[in-house]
Coordinates of C-alpha atoms in Angstrom, one line a residue:
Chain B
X1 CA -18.9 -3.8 1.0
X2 CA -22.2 -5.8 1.8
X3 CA -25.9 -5.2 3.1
X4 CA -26.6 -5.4 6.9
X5 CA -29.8 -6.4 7.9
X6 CA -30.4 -3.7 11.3
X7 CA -32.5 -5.4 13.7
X8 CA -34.5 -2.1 13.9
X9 CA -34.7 -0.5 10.2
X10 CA -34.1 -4.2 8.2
X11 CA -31.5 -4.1 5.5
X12 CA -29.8 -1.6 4.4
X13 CA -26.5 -0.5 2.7
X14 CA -22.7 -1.2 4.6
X15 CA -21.4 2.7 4.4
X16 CA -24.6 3.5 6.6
X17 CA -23.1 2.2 9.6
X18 CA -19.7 2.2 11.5
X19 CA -18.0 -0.5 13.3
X20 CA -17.4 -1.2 16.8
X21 CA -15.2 -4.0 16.8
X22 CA -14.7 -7.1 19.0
X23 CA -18.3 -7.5 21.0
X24 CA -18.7 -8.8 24.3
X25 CA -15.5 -7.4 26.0
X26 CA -16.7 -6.7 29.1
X27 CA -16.1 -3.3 31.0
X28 CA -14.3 -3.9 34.2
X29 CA -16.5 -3.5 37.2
X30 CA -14.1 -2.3 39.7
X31 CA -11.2 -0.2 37.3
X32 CA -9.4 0.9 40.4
X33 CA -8.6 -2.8 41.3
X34 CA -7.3 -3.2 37.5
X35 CA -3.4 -4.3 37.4
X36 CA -1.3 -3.1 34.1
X37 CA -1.9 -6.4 32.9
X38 CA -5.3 -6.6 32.8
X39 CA -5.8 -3.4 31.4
X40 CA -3.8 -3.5 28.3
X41 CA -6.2 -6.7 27.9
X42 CA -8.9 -4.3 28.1
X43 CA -8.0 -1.8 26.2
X44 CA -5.8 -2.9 23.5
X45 CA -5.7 -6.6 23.2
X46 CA -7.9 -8.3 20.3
X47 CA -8.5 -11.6 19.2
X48 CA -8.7 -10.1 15.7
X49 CA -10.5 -13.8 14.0
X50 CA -10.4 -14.7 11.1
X51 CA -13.8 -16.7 10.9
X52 CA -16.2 -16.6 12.8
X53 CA -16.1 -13.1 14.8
X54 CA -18.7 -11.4 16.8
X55 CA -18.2 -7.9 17.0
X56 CA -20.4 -4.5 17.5
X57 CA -22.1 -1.8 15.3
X58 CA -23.6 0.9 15.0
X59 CA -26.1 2.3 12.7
X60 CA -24.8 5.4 12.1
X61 CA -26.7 7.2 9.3
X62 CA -30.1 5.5 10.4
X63 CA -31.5 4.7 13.7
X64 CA -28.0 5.2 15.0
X65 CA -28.4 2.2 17.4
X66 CA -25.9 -0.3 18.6
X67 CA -26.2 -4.0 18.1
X68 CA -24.3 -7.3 17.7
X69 CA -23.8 -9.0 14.6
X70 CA -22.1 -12.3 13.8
X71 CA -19.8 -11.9 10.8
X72 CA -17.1 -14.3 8.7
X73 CA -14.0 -12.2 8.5
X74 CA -12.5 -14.5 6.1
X75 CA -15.4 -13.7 3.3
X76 CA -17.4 -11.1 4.6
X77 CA -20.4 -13.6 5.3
X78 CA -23.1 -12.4 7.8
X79 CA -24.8 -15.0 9.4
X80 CA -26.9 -12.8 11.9
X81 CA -27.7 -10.0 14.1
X82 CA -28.7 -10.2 17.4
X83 CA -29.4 -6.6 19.8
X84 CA -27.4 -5.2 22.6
X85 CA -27.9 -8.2 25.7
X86 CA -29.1 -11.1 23.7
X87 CA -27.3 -13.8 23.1
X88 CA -25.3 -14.5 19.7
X89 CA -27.6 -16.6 17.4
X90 CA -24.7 -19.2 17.0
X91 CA -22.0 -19.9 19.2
Chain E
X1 CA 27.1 -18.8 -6.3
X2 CA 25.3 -16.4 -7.9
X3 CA 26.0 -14.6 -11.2
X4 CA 27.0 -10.5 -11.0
X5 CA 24.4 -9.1 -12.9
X6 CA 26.0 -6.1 -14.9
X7 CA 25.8 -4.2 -18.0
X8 CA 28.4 -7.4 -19.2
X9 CA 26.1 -9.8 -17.9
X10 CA 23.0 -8.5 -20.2
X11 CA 25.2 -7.7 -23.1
X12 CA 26.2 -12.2 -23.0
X13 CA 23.2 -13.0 -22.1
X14 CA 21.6 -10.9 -25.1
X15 CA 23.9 -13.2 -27.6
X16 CA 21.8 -16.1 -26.4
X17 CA 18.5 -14.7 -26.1
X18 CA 18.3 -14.0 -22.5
X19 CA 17.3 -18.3 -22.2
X20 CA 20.3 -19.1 -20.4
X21 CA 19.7 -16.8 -17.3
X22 CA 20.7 -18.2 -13.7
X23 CA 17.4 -19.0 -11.8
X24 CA 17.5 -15.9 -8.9
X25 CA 16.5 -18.5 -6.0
X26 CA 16.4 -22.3 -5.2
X27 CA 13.3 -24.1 -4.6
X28 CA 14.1 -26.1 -1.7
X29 CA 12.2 -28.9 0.1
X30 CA 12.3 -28.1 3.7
X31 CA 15.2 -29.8 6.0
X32 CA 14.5 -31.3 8.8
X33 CA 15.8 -28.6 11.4
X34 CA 17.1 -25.2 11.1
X35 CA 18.6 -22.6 13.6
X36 CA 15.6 -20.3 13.0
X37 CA 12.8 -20.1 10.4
X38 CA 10.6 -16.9 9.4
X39 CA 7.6 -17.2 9.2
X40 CA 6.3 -14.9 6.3
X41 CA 8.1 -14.3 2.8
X42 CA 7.2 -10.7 2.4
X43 CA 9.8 -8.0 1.9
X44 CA 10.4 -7.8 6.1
X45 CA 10.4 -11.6 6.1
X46 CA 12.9 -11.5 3.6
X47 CA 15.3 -8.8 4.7
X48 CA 15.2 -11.1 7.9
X49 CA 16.4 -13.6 6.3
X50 CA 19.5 -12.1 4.3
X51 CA 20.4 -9.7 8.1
X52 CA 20.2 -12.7 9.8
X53 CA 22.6 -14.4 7.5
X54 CA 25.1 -11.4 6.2
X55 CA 25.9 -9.7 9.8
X56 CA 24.9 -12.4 12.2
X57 CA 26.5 -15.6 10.3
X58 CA 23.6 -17.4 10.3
X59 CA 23.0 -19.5 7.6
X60 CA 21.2 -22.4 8.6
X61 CA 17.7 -20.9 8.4
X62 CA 14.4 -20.9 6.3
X63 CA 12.0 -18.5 5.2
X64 CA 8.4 -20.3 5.1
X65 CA 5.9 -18.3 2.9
X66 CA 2.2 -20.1 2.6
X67 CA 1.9 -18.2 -1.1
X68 CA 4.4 -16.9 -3.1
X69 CA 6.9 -14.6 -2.1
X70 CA 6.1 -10.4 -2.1
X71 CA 2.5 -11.9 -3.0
X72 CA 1.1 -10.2 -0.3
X73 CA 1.3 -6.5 1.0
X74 CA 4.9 -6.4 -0.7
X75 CA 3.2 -6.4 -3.8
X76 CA 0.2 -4.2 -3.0
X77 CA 1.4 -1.2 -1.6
X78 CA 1.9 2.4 -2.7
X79 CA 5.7 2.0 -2.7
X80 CA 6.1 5.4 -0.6
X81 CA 9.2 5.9 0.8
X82 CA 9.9 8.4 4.1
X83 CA 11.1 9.3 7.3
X84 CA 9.3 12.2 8.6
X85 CA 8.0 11.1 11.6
X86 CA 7.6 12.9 14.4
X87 CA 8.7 11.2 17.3
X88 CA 12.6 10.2 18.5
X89 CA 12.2 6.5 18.2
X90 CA 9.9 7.0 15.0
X91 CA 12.6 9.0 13.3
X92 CA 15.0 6.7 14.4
X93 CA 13.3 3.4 13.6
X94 CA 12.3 5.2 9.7
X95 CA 15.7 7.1 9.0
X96 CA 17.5 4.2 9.6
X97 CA 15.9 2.3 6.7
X98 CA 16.0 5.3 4.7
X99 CA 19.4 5.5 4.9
X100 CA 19.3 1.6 4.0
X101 CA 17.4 2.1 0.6
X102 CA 19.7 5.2 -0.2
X103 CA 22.7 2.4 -1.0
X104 CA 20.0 -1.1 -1.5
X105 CA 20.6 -1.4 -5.1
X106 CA 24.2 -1.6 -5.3
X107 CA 24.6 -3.8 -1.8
X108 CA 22.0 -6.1 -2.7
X109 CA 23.3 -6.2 -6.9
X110 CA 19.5 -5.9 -7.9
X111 CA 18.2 -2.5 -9.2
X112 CA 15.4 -1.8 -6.6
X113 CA 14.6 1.4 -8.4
X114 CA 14.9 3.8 -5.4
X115 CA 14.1 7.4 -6.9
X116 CA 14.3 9.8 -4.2
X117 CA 11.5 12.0 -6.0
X118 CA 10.2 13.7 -3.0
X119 CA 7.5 13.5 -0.8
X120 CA 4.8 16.5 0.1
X121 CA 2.2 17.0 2.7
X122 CA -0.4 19.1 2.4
X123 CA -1.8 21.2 4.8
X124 CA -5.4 21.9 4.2
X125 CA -6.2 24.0 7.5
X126 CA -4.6 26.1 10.3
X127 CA -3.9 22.9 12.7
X128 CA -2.9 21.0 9.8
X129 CA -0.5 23.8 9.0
X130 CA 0.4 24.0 12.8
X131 CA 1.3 20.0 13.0
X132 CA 3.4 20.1 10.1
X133 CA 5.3 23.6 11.1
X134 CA 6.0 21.7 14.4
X135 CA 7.0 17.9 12.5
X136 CA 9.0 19.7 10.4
X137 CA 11.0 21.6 13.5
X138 CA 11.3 17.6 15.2
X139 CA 12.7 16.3 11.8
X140 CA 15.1 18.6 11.6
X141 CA 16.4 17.9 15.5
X142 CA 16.5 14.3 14.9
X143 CA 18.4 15.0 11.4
X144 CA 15.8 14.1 9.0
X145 CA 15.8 16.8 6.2
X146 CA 12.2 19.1 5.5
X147 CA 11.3 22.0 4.7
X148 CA 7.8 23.8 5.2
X149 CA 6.6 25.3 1.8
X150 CA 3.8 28.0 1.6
X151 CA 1.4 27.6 -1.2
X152 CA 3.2 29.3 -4.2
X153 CA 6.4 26.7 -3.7
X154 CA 3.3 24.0 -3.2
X155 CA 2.3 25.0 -6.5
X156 CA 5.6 25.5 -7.8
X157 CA 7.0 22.4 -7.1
X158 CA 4.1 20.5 -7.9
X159 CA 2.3 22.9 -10.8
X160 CA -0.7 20.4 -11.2
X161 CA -1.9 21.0 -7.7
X162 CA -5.0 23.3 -7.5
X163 CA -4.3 25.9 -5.2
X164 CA -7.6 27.9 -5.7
X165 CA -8.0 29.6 -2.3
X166 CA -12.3 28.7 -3.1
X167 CA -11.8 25.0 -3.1
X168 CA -13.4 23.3 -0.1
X169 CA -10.1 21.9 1.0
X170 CA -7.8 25.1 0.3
X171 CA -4.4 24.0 0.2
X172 CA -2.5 26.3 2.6
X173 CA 1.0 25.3 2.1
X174 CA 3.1 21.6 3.0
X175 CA 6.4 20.0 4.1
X176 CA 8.6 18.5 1.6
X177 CA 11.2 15.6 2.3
X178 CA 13.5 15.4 -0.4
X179 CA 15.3 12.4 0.6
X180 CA 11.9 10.0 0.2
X181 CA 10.8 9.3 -2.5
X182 CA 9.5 5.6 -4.1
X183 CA 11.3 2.3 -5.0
X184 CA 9.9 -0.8 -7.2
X185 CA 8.0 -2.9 -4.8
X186 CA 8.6 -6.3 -6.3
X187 CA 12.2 -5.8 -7.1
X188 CA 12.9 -5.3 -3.1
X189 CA 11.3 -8.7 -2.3
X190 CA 13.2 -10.3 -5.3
X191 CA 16.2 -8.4 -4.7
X192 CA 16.3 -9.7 -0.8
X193 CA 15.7 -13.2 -2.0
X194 CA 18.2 -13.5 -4.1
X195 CA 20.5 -12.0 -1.9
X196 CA 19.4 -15.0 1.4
X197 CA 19.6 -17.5 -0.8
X198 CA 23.0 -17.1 -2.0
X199 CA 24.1 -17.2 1.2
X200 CA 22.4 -20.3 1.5
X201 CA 18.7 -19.6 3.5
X202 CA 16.4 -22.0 2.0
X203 CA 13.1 -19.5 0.6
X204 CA 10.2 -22.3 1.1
X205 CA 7.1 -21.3 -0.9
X206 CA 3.6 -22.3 -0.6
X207 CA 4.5 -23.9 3.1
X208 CA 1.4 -22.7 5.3
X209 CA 2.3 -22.7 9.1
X210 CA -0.6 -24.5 10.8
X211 CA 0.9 -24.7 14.0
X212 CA 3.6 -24.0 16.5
X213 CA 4.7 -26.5 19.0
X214 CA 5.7 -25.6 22.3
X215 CA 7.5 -27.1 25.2
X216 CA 6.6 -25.2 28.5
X217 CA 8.0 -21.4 27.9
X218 CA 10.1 -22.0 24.6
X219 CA 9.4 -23.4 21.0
X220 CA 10.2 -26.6 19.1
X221 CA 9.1 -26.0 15.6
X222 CA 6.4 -25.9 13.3
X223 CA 3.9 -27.6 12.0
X224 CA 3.6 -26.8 8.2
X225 CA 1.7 -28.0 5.1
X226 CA 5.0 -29.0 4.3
X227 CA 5.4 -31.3 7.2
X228 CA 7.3 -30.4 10.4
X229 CA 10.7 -28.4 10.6
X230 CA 12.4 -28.7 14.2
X231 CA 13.7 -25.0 15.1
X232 CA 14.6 -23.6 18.6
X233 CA 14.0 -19.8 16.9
X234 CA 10.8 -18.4 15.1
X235 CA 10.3 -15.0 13.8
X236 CA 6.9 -13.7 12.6
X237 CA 6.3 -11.7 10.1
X238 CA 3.5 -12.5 8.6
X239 CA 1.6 -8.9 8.5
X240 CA -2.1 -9.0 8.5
X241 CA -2.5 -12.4 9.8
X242 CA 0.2 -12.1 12.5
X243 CA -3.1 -12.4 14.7
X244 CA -3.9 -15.9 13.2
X245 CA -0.5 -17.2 13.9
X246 CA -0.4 -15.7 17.3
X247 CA -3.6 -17.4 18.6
X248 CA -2.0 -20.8 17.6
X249 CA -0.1 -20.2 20.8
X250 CA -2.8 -18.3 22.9
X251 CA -0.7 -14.8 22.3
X252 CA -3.0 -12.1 22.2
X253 CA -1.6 -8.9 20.1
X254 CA -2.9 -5.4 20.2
X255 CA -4.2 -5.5 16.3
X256 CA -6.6 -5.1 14.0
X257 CA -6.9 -6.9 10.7
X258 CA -8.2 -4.5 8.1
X259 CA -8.4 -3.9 4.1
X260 CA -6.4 -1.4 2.8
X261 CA -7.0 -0.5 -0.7
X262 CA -4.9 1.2 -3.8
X263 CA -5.8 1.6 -7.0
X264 CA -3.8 2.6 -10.2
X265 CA -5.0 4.4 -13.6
X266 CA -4.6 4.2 -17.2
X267 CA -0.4 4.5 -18.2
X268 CA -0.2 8.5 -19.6
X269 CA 2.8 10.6 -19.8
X270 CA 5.1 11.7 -17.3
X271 CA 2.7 14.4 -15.5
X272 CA 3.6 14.4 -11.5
X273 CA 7.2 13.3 -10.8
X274 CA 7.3 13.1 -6.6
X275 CA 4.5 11.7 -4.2
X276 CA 2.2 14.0 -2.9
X277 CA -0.1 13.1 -0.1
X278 CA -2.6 14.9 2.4
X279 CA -3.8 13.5 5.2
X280 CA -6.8 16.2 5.8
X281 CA -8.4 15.0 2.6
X282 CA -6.8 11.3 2.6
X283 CA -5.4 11.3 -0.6
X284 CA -1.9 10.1 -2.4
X285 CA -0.4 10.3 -5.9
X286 CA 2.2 9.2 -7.3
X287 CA 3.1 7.8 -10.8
X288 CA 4.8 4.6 -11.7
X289 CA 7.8 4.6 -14.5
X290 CA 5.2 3.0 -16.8
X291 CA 3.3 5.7 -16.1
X292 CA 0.5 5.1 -14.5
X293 CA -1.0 7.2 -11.5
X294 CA -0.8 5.3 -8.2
X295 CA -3.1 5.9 -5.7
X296 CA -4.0 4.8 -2.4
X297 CA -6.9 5.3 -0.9
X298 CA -7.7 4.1 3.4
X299 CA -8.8 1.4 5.8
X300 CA -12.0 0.0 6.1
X301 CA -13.1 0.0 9.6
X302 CA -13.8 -3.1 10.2
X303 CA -11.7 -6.6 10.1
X304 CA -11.7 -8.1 7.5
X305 CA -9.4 -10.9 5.5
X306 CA -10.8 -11.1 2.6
X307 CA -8.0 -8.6 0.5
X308 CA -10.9 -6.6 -0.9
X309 CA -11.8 -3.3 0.3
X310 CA -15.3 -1.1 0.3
X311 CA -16.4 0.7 -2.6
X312 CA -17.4 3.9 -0.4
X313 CA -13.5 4.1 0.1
X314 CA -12.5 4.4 -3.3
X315 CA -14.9 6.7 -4.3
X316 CA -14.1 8.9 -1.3
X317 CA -10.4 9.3 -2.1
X318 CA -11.5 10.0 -5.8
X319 CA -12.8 12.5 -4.9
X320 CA -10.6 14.2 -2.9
X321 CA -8.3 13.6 -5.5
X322 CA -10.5 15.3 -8.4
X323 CA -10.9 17.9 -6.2
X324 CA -6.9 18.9 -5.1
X325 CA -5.9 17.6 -9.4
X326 CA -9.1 18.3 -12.0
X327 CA -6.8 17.6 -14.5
X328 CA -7.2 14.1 -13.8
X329 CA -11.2 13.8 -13.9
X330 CA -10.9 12.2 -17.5
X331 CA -8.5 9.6 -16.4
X332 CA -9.9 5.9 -16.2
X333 CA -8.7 3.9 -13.1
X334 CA -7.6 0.4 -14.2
X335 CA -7.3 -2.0 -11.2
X336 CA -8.1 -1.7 -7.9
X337 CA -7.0 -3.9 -5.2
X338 CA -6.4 -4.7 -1.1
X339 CA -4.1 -5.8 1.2
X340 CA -4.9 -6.8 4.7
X341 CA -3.0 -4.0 7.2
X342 CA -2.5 -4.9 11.3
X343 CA -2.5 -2.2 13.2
X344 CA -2.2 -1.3 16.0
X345 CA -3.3 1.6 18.6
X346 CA -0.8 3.8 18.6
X347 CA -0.1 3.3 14.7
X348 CA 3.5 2.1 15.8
X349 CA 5.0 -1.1 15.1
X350 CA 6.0 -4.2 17.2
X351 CA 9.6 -5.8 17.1
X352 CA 9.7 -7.6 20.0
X353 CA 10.3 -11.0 21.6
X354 CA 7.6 -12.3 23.2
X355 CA 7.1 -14.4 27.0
X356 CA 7.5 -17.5 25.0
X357 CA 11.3 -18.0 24.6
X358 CA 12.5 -18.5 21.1
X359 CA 9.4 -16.5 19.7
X360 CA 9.6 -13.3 18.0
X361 CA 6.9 -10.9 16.4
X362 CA 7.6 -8.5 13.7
X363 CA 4.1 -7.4 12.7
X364 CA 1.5 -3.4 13.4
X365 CA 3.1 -1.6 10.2
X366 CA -0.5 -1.3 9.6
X367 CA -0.9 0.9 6.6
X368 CA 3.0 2.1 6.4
X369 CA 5.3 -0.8 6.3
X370 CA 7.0 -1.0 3.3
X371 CA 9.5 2.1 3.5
X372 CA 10.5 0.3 6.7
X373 CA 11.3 -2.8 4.8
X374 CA 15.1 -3.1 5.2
X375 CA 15.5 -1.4 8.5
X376 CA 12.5 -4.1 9.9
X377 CA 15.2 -6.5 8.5
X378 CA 18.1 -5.3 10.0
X379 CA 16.6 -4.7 13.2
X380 CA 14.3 -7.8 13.9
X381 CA 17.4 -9.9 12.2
X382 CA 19.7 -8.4 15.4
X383 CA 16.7 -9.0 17.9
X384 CA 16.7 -13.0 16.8
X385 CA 20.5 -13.6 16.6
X386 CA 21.0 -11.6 20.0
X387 CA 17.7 -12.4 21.7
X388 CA 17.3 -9.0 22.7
X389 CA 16.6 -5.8 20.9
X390 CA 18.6 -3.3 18.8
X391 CA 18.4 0.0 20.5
X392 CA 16.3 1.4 17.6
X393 CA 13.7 -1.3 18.0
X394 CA 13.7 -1.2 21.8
X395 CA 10.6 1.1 22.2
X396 CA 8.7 -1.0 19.8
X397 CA 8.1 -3.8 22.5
X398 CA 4.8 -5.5 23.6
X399 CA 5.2 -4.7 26.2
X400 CA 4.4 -1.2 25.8
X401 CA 0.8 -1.5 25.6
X402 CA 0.8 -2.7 29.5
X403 CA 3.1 -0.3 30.4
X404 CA 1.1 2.8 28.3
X405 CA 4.6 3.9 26.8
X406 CA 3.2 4.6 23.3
X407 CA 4.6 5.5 20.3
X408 CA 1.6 7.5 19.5
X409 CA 2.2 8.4 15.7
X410 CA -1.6 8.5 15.2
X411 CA -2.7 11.6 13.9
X412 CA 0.7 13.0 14.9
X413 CA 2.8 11.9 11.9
X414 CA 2.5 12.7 8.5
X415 CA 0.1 9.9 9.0
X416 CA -2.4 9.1 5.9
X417 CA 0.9 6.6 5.6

């Protein structure tokens, strides 16, 4: 449990918001041209970090917008948010 | 060789204080090479080990643990013990470990203290009552006993259960599985020890893997805090950080690392003697022979490694408890702790070998894994030793997730886990 600091509303309490996982995995542009292969990549296959991860959410019980945040999975750490298209503060 | 442990053995052993017991395992320094090291000394890691070496003869092999043996999610689960899932290979896979624990303690000369008390579901709505109906109907084709009980034999076998029809999660009946029941966590991760290591497996403790070294498409060994140990065979079973170890060698798996959390209360008298769980409200009882009330509450949904869980969790399983037991709203809760769960998708596990040759992965019991304990064993013991997979474990492949044939028991078991 820990505070998030929403990049719209400021900081505010974990259980407001739900997680989206891994960030940055990018949709495919043409699915139709998609082998087995690289969908199971898509849809199931995670790096699952521990460190340093940059993943998605969502503030659910608040603005209920979608950003990015960058977050130690070994400890819980946050060491930023960044919104939807921007680039991650670290990389 | 190890001593029998008996009612004779005690009774000696009493006459001199109980100081002159046999240590139950060696503390070996890691050989150079071995025919196959696991990586992992949890409860799967270690029924590995003793498979490996009582039906497949081999006895040159190690068991590499970075902490301490059943210090991980051995030693933090809810000790719940079934089989009632609801698809073929499920069943299979489930059953077949049941019907391990139903003779562990006597085979493996350690009392494990497997007491088939029960296990209930709960049905707190008309599709929860309709998904049961029908898992009860595909335990019974797969020969896994249940029995669907309407509220008053909810009530009667379990008279602490409020079955008020006002509640907000009325409880409209349940299945029961009489053959499941609970066993004593530490004791099977102990008991399985004991049992490799008398058959000569060297149990390695505090030996971090930091890496794997690879020629090509098959392995060489691995690198360990401990130094390097040459092996041509490597199973992993290291649970929640199966993900760390498989990025050491640019495998990615279809998991999640997340918290799950259990809590147990103050030690009172005997007052519920079989598990009940319900998935609706996400909430499981049980209670320990020292009497306390174990409980386990879910997941946090994100990943995380840090063996804690959220707050918001507890409390929300407290509740549901208060609510389905009032009896219990006086009862202080005395520790709380978490394990770190990898699941995956479809809620199912993997034992499977891998593209690299020589590397197996036994890891996605997410929140369920420790009934399976001595089946995983047997099953990812025969997948090493032969190279290729038992018939029970052959659905449970990676490959699955590229070829979409899931083991979908999301939602669709007894689930709650």
């Amino acid at each position: 449990m820990f505070l998030i600091n929403c990049p719209y509303c400021g900081e505010r309490d974990q259980s407001e918001f739900s997680a989206g996982g891994e960030a940055h995995i990018v949709r495919p542009k043409q699915p139709t041209e998609l082998s087995d292969d690289q969908w199971a990549e898509f849809l199931f296959m995670r790096k699952n970090i521990k460190g340093i991860q940059l993943e998605r959410w969502n503030h659910a019980h608040g603005c209920r917008k979608w950003f990015n945040m960058v977050r130690d999975t070994s400890n819980d750490k946050i060491h930023g948010v960044y919104k939807m298209g921007e680039k991650p503060p670290i990389k | 060789m190890k001593n029998k442990y008996s009612i004779f053995s005690l009774i000696k052993n009493a006459f001199s204080y109980h100081e002159n017991w046999q240590r139950a395992w060696r503390d070996p320094e890691p050989k150079k090479e071995y025919d196959a090291v696991i990586v992992g000394g949890g409860g799967h890691g270690l029924a590995t080990a003793y498979y490996m070496a009582k039906k497949h003869n081999m006895k040159n092999i190690a068991v590499v643990e970075k902490g301490w043996i059943g210090g991980g999610n051995t030693g933090r689960n809810t000790t719940i013990i079934r089989s009632n899932y609801l698809w073929d290979a499920s069943a299979g896979l489930y059953d077949h470990a049941l019907k391990i624990w139903e003779g562990l303690s006597q085979e493996l000369n350690y009392n494990v203290m497997f007491s088939q008390r029960g296990v209930m579901n709960l049905a707190h709505n008309l599709q929860d009552v309709r998904d049961l109906k029908r898992r009860t109907h595909a335990n019974r084709l797969n020969g896994i006993d249940a029995v669907w009980l309407n509220t008053e034999e909810v009530k009667k076998f379990c008279p602490i259960i409020n079955t008020s029809p006002d509640i907000r999660y009325p409880v409209l009946g349940g299945t029961l599985q009489r053959r499941a029941g609970t066993a004593r966590h530490d004791a099977v991760a102990w008991g399985y020890a004991r049992g490799a290591d008398s058959m000569g497996v060297d149990i390695i403790q505090n030996c971090e893997v930091k890496g794997i070294k690879r020629n090509r498409d098959s392995v060489e060994g691995i690198e360990t805090t401990k130094g390097f140990i040459k092996t041509k065979k490597i199973g992993v079973v290291a649970a929640g950080h199966s993900s760390v170890i498989a990025n050491m060698v640019d495998i990615k798996l279809p998991l999640e690392s997340k918290p799950l959390q259990a809590l147990v209360s103050e030690p009172v008298k005997p007052i519920i003697d079989t598990v009940v769980m319900s998935n609706a409200v996400h909430a499981y009882v049980s209670q320990s022979d020292k009497g306390e009330l174990v409980i386990g509450a879910g997941t946090d949904a994100y990943v995380s490694y840090t063996q804690r869980g959220s707050h918001d969790v507890v409390e929300g399983t407290l509740k549901a408890i208060l609510e389905l037991y009032p009896i219990f709203s006086r009862m202080k809760m005395l520790r709380q702790w978490g394990g770190i769960v990898d699941i995956c998708p479809d809620a199912s596990p993997i034992i499977s070998k891998t593209h690299i040759k020589g590397l197996y992965f036994n890891c996605g019991w997410g929140t369920g894994g420790f009934k399976a304990t001595p089946g995983s064993g047997d099953l990812f013991a025969h997948t090493i030793a032969n190279d290729e997979p038992h018939k029970l474990n052959a659905d449970f492949n990676i490959n699955r997730f590229v070829s979409g044939d899931l083991v979908d028991e999301h939602g669709a078991a007894a689930v709650a886990h």
